[in-house]
mmCIF file of C-alpha atoms in Angstrom:
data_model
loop_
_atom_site.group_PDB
_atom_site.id
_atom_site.type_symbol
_atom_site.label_atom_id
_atom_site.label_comp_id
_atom_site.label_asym_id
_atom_site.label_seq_id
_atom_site.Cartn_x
_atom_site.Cartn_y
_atom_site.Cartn_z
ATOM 1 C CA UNK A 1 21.722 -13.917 14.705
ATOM 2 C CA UNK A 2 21.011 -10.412 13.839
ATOM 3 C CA UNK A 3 17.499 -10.404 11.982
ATOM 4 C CA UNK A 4 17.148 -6.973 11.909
ATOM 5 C CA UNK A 5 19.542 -5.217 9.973
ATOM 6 C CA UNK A 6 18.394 -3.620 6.607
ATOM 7 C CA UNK A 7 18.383 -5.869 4.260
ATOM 8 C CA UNK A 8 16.730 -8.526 6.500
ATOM 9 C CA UNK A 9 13.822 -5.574 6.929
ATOM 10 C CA UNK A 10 13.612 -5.160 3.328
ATOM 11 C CA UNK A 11 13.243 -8.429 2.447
ATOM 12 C CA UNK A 12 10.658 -9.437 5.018
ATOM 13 C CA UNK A 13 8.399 -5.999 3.491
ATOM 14 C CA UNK A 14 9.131 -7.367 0.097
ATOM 15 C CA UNK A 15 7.872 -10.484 1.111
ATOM 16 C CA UNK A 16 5.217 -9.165 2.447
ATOM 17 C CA UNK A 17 4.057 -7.768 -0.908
ATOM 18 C CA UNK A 18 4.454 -11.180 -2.577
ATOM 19 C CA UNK A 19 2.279 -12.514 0.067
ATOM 20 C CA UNK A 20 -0.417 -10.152 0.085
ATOM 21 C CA UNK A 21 -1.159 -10.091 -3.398
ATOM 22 C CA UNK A 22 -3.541 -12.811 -3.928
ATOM 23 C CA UNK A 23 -5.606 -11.478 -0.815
ATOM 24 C CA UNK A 24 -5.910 -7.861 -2.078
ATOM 25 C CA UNK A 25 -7.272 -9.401 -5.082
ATOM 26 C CA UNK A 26 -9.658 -11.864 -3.037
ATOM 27 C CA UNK A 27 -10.181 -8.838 -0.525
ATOM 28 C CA UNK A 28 -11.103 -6.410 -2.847
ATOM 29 C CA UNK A 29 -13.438 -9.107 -5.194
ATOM 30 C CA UNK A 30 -15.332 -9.327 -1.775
ATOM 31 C CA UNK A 31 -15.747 -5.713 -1.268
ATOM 32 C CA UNK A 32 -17.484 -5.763 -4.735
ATOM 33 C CA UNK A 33 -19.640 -8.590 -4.204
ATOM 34 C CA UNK A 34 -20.615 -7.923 -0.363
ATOM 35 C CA UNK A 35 -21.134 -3.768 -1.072
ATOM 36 C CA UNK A 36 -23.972 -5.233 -3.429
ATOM 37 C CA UNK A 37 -25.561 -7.689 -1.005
ATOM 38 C CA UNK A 38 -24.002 -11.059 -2.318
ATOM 39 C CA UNK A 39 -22.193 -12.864 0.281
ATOM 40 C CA UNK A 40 -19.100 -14.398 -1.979
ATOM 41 C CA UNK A 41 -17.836 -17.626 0.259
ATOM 42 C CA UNK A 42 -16.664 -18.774 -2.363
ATOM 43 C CA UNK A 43 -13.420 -16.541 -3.121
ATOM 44 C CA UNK A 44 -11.388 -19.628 -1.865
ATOM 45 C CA UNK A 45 -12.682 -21.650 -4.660
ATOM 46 C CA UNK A 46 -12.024 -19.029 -7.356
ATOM 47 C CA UNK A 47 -8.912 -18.404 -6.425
ATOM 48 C CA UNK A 48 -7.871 -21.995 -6.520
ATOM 49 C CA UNK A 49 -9.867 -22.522 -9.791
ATOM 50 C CA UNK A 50 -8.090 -19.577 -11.774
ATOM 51 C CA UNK A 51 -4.653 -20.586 -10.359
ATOM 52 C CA UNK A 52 -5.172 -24.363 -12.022
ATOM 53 C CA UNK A 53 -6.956 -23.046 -15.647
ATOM 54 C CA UNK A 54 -3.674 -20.879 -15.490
ATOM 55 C CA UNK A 55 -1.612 -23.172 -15.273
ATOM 56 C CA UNK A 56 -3.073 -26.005 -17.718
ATOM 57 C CA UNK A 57 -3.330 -23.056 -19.593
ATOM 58 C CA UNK A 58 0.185 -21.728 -19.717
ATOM 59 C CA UNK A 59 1.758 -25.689 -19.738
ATOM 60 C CA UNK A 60 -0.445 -26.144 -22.814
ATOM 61 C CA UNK A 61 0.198 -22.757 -24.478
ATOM 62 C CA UNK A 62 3.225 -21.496 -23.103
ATOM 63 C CA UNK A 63 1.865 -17.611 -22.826
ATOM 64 C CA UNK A 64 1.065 -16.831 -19.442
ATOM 65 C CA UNK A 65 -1.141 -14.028 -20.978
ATOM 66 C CA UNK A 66 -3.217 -17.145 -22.425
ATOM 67 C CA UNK A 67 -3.298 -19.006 -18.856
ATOM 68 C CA UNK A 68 -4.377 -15.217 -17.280
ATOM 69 C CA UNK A 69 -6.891 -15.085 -19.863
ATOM 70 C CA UNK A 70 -8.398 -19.072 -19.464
ATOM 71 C CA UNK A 71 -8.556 -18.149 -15.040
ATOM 72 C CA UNK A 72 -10.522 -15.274 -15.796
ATOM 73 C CA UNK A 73 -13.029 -16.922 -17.742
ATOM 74 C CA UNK A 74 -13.097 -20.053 -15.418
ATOM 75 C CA UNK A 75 -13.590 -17.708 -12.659
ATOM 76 C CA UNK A 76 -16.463 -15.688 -13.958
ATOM 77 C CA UNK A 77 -17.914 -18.837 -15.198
ATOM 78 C CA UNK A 78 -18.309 -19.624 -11.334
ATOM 79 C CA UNK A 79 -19.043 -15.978 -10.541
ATOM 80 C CA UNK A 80 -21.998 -16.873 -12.581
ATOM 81 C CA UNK A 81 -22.695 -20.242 -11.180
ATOM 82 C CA UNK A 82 -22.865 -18.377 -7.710
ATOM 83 C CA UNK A 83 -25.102 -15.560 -9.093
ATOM 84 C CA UNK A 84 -27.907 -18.044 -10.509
ATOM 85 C CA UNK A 85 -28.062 -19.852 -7.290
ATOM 86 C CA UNK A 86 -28.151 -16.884 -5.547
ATOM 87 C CA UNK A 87 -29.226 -14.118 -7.291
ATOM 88 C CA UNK A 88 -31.704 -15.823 -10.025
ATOM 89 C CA UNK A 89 -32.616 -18.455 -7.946
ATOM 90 C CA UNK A 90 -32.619 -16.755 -4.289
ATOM 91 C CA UNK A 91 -30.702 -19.586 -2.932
ATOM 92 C CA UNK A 92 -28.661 -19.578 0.387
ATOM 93 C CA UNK A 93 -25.462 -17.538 -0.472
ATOM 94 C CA UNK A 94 -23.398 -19.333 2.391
ATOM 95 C CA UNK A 95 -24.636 -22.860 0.732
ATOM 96 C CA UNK A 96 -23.994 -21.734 -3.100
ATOM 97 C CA UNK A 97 -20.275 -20.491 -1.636
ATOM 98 C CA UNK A 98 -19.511 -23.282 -0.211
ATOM 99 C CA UNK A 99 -20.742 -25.793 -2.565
ATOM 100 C CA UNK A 100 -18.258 -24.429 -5.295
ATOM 101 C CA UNK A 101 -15.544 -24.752 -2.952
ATOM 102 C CA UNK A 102 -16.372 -28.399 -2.248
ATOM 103 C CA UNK A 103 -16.447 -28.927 -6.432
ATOM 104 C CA UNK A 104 -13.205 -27.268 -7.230
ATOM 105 C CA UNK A 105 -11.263 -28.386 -4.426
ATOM 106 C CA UNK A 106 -11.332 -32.066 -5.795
ATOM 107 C CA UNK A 107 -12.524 -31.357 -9.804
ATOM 108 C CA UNK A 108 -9.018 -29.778 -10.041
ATOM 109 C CA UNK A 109 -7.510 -32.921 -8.770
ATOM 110 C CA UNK A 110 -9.663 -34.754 -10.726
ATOM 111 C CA UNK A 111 -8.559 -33.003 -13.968
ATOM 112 C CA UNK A 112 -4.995 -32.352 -13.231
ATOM 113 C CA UNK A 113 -4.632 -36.036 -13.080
ATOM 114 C CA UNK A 114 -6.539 -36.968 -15.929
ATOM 115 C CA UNK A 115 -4.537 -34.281 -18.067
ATOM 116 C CA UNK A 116 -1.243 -34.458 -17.017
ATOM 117 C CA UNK A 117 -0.911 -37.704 -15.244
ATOM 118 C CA UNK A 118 1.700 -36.004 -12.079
ATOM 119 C CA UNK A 119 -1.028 -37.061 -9.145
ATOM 120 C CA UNK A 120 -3.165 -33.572 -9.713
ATOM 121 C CA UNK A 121 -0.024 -31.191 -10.424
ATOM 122 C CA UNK A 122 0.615 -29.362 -13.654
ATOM 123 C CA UNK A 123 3.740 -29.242 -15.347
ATOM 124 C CA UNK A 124 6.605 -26.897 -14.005
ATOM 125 C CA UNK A 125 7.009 -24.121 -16.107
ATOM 126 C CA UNK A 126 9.507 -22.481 -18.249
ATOM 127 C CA UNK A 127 10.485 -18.677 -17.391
ATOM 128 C CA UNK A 128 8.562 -17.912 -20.715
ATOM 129 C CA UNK A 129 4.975 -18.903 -19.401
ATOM 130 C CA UNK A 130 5.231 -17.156 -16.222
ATOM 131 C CA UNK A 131 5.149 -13.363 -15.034
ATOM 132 C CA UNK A 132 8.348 -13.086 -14.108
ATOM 133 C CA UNK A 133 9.537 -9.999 -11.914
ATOM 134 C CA UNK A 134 10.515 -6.748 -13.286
ATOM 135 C CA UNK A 135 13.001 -4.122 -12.379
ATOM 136 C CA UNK A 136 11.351 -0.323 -12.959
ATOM 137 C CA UNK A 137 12.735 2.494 -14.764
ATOM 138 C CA UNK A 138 15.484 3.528 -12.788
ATOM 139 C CA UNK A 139 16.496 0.625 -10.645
ATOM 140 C CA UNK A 140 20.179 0.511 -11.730
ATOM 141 C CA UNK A 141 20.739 4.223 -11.649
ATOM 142 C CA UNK A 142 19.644 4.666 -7.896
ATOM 143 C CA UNK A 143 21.303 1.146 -6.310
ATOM 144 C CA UNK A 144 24.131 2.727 -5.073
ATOM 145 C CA UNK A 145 22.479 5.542 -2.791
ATOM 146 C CA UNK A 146 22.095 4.466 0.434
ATOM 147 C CA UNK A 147 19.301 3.723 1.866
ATOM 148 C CA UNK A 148 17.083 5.122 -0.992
ATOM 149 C CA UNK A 149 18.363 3.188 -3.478
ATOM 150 C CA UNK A 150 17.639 -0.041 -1.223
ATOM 151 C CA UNK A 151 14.121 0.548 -0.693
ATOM 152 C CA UNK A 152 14.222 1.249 -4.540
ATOM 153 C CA UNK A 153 15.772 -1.637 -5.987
ATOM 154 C CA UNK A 154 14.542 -4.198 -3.285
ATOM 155 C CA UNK A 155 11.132 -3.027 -2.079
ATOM 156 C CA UNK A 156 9.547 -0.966 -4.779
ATOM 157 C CA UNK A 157 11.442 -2.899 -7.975
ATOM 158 C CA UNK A 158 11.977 -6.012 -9.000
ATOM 159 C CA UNK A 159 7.743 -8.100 -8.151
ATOM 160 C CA UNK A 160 6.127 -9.277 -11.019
ATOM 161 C CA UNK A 161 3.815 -7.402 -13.129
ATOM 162 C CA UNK A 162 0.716 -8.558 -11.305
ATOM 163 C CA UNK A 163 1.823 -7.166 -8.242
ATOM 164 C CA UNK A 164 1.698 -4.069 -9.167
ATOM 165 C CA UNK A 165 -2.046 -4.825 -11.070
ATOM 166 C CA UNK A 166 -2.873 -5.403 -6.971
ATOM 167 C CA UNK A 167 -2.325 -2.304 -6.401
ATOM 168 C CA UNK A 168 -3.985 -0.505 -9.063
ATOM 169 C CA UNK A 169 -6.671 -2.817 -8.690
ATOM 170 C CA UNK A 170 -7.212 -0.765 -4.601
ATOM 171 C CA UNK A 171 -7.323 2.244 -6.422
ATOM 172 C CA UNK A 172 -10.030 1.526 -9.177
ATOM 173 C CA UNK A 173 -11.898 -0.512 -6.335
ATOM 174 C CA UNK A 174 -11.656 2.862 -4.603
ATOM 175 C CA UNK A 175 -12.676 5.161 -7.718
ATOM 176 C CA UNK A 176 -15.511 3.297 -9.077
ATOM 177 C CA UNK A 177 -17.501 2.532 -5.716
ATOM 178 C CA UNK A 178 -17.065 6.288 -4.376
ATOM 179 C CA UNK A 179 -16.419 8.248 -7.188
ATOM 180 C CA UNK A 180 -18.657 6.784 -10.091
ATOM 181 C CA UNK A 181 -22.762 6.220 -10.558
ATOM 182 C CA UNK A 182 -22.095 2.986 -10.550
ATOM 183 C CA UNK A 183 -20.610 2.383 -7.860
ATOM 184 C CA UNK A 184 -23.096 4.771 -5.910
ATOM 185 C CA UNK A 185 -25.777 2.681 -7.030
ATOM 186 C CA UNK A 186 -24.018 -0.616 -6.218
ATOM 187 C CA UNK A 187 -23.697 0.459 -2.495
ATOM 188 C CA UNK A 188 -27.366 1.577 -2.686
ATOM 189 C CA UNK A 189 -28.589 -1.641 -3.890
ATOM 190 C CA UNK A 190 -26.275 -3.291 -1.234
ATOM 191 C CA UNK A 191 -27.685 -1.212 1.826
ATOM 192 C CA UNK A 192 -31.859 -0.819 0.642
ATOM 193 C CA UNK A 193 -32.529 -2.923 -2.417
ATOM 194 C CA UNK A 194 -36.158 -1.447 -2.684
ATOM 195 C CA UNK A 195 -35.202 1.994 -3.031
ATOM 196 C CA UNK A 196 -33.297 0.912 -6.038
ATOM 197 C CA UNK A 197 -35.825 -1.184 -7.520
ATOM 198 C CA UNK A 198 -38.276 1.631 -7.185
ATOM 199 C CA UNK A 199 -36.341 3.650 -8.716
ATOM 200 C CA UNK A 200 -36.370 1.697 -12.191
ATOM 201 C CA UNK A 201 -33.076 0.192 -11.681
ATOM 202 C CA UNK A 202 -32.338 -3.603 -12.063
ATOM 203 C CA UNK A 203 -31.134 -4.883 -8.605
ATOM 204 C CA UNK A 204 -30.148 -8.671 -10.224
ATOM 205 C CA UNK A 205 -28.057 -6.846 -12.454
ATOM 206 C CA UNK A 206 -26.057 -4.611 -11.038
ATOM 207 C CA UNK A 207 -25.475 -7.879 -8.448
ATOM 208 C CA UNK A 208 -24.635 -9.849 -11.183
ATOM 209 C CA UNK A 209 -22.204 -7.539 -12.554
ATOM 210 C CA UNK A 210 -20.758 -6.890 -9.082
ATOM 211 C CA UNK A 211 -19.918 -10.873 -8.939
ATOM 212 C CA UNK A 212 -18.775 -10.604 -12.349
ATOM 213 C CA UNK A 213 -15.858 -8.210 -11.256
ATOM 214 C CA UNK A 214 -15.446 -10.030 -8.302
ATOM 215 C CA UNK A 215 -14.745 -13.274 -11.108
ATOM 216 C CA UNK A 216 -12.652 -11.663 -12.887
ATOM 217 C CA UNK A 217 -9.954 -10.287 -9.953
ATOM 218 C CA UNK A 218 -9.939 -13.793 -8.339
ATOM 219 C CA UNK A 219 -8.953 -14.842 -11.803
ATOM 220 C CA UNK A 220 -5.479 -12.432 -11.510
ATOM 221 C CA UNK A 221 -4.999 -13.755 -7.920
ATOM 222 C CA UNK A 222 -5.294 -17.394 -9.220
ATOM 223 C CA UNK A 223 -3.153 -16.516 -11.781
ATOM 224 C CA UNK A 224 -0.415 -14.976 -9.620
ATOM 225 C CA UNK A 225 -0.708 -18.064 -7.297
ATOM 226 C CA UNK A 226 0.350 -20.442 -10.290
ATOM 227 C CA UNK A 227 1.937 -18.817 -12.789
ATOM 228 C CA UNK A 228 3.846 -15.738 -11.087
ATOM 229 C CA UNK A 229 4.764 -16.519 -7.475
ATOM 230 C CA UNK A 230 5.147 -20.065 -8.310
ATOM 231 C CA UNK A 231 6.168 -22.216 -11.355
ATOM 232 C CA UNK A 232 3.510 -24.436 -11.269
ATOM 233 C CA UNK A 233 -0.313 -25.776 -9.648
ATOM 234 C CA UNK A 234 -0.105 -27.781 -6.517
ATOM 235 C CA UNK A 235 -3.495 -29.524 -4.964
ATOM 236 C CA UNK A 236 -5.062 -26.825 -2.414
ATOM 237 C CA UNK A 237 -2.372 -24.210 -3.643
ATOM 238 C CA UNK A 238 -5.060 -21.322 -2.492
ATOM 239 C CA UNK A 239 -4.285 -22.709 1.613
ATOM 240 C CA UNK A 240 -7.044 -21.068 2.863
ATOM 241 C CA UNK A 241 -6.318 -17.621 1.492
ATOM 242 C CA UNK A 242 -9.835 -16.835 -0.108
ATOM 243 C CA UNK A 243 -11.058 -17.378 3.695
ATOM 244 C CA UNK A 244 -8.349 -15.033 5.003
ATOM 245 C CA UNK A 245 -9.313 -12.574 2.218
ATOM 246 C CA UNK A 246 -12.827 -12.239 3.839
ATOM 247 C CA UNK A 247 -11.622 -11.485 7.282
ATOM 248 C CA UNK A 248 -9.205 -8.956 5.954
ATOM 249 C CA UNK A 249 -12.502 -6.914 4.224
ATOM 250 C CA UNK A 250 -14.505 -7.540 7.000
ATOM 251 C CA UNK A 251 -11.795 -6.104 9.521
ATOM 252 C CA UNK A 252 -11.306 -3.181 6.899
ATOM 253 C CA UNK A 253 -15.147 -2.976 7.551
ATOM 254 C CA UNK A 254 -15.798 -3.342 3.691
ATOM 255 C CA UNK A 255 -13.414 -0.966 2.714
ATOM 256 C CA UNK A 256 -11.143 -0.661 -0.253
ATOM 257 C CA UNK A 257 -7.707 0.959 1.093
ATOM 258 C CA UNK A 258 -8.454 -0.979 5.068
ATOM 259 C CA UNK A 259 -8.972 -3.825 3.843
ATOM 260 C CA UNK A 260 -5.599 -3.121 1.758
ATOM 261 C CA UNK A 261 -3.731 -2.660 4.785
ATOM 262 C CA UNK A 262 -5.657 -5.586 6.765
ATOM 263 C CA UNK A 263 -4.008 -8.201 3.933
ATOM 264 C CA UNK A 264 -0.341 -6.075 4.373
ATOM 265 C CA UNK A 265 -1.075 -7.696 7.968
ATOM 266 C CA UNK A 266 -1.882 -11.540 7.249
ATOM 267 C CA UNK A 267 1.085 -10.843 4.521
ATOM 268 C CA UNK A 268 3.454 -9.730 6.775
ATOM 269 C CA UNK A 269 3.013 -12.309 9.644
ATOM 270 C CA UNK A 270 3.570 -15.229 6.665
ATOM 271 C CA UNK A 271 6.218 -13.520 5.452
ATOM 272 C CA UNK A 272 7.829 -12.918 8.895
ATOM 273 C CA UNK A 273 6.965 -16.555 9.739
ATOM 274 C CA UNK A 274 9.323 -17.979 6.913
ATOM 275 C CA UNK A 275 11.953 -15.547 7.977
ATOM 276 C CA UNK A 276 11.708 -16.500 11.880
ATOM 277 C CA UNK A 277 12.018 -20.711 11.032
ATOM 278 C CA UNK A 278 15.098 -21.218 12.640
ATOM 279 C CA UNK A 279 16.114 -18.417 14.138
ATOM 280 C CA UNK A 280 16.423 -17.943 18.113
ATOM 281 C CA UNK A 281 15.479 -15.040 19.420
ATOM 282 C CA UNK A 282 17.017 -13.216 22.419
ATOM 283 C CA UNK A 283 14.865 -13.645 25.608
ATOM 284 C CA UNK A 284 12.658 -15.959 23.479
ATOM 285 C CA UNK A 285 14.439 -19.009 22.245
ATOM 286 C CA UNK A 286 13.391 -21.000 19.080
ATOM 287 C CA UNK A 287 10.058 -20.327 18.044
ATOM 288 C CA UNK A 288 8.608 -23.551 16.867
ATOM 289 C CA UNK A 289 7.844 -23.741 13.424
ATOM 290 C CA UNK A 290 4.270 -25.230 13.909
ATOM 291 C CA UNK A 291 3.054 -22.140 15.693
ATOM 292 C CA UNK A 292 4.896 -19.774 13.460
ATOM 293 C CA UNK A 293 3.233 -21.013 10.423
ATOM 294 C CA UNK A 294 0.078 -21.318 12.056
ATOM 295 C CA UNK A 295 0.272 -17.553 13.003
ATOM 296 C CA UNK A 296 -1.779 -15.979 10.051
ATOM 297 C CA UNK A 297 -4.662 -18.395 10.611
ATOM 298 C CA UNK A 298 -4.848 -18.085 14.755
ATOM 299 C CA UNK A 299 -4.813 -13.887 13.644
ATOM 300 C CA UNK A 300 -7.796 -14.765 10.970
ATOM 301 C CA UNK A 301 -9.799 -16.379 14.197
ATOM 302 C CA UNK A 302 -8.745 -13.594 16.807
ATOM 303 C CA UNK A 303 -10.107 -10.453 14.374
ATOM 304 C CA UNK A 304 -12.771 -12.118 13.440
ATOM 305 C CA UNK A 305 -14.148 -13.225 16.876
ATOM 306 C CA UNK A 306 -12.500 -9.666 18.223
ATOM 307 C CA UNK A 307 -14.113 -7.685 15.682
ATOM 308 C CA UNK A 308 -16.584 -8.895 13.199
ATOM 309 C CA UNK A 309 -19.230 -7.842 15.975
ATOM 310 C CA UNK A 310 -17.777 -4.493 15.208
ATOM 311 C CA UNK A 311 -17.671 -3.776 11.642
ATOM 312 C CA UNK A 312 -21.363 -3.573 10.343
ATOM 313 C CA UNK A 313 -21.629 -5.233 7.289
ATOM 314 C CA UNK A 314 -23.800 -3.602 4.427
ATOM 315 C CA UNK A 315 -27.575 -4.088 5.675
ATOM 316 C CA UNK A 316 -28.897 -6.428 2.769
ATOM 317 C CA UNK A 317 -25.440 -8.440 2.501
ATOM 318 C CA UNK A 318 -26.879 -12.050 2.419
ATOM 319 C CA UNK A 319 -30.169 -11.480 1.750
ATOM 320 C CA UNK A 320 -32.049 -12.154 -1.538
ATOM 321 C CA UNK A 321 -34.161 -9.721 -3.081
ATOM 322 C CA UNK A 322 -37.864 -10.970 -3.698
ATOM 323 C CA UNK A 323 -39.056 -8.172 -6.016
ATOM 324 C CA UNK A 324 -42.773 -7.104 -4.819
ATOM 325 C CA UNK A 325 -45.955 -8.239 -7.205
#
């Protein structure tokens, strides 16, 4: 079986997009949090949090705006759960991060049963509470050139808004930490809180409002998760991709655009692992299925152990800030 023609390469890319979205939204939450010192463990937990408020949301309402709106709030909610315990209250950041993915993990079980009575699911939903996808300006004209058109009309066109939000979402990442005051003062306060306090600027609050932003983009991933890639919440939809999200910053050492291209990676092996079950390859054979889909988590161990020694994280990620009497 030929798995390489064209179209087979376009639609494993595509996939690949669909697949990465939620991590560049978990990635680049991360890159907010951990450039200002606040170790955010608990990405996993938002994500999975703002994909069920979502959809409860969007099954109750029917506007998927509504359900994008009620994971953003739930998420920053827990943004600022994590930032008392850690920021306020100089608590263990690993502990705090951890401890909210413990309580989501089985409060949205707890709640999807006791709301919708379907063992912790929520209600499939209509087309018209979803983000469905959407073909750009264009799309019909170019189909029939070759080659162009196809990269057009299958690669480019045709994801859901959201994905597209991912995207932008690098860019801004990219503008406000390098390019704004800001952002130059978020990265200070993450490398040499002191300086910053001395300075006369307020190093809980710009941490705060880094978590804050980190809230509110795990809210969009959760939402995509739910509402957009699928039709409805499923216990432990997330899978471990909050977790994957923080190897792909720390292999793009804390980076907007690397850390980008470190979720295209985890993307594309899922993506290519759905399109290998199956499928014998020459020289190979049948890959078996277990390994195939265990492939993005066995890369998540290997860069991590391979290169987390590497990347130097910013110097007062983890550590609480005790201000000086």
């Amino acid at each position: 079986m030929d798995i390489f023609s064209l179209n087979d390469i376009l639609s494993i890319l595509s996939a690949t997009i669909r697949m990465s979205t939620p991590l560049i939204f978990a990635a680049m939450a991360g890159v907010f949090s951990e450039r200002s010192g606040v170790v955010d463990i608990s990405l996993e937990g938002k994500l999975l949090a703002g994909a069920f408020a979502a959809a409860s949301m969007a099954a109750v309402s029917g506007s998927a705006w509504l359900g994008l709106g009620a994971a953003i709030i739930t998420t920053m909610a827990l943004s600022l759960v994590h930032g008392f315990a850690s920021i306020t209250q100089k608590g263990d950041q690993i502990v705090s991060g951890v401890a909210i993915n413990i309580i989501v993990s089985g409060l949205t079980v707890v709640l999807g049963i006791a709301w919708f009575h379907r063992g912790g699911q929520t209600p499939t939903l209509p087309r018209s509470a979803r983000f469905m996808p959407i073909d750009l300006p264009g799309s019909e004209s170019i189909s029939h050139i070759p080659i162009i058109g196809d990269i057009y009309t299958k690669l480019i066109s045709g994801h859901n808004l959201l994905v597209y939000v991912a995207f932008l979402s690098v860019a801004i990442t990219y503008w406000v930490l390098f390019k704004t005051r800001f952002g130059l003062r978020l990265r200070a306060v993450g490398e040499n809180p002191k300086a910053v306090d001395t300075a006369g600027i307020s190093v809980d609050f710009l941490r705060y409002r880094a978590v804050l932003i980190g809230g509110i983009l795990t809210g969009i991933g959760g939402t995509y998760l739910s509402i957009a890639q699928n039709a409805s919440f499923v216990k432990d939809m997330s899978a471990g991709q909050g977790y994957i999200a923080l190897a792909a910053m720390i292999f793009g050492k804390w980076r907007p655009v690397p850390a980008m291209m470190a979720c295209f990676l985890f993307g594309f092996l899922e993506a290519l692992s759905m399109r290998l079950q199956g499928v014998t390859i020459p020289y190979i054979g049948q890959v078996p299925v277990q390994l195939i889909q265990a492939s993005p988590y066995i890369l998540t161990v290997i860069l991590l152990a391979g290169f987390v020694g590497k990347a130097i994280a910013p110097r007062a990620d983890g550590v609480p800030y005790v201000k000086e009497r």
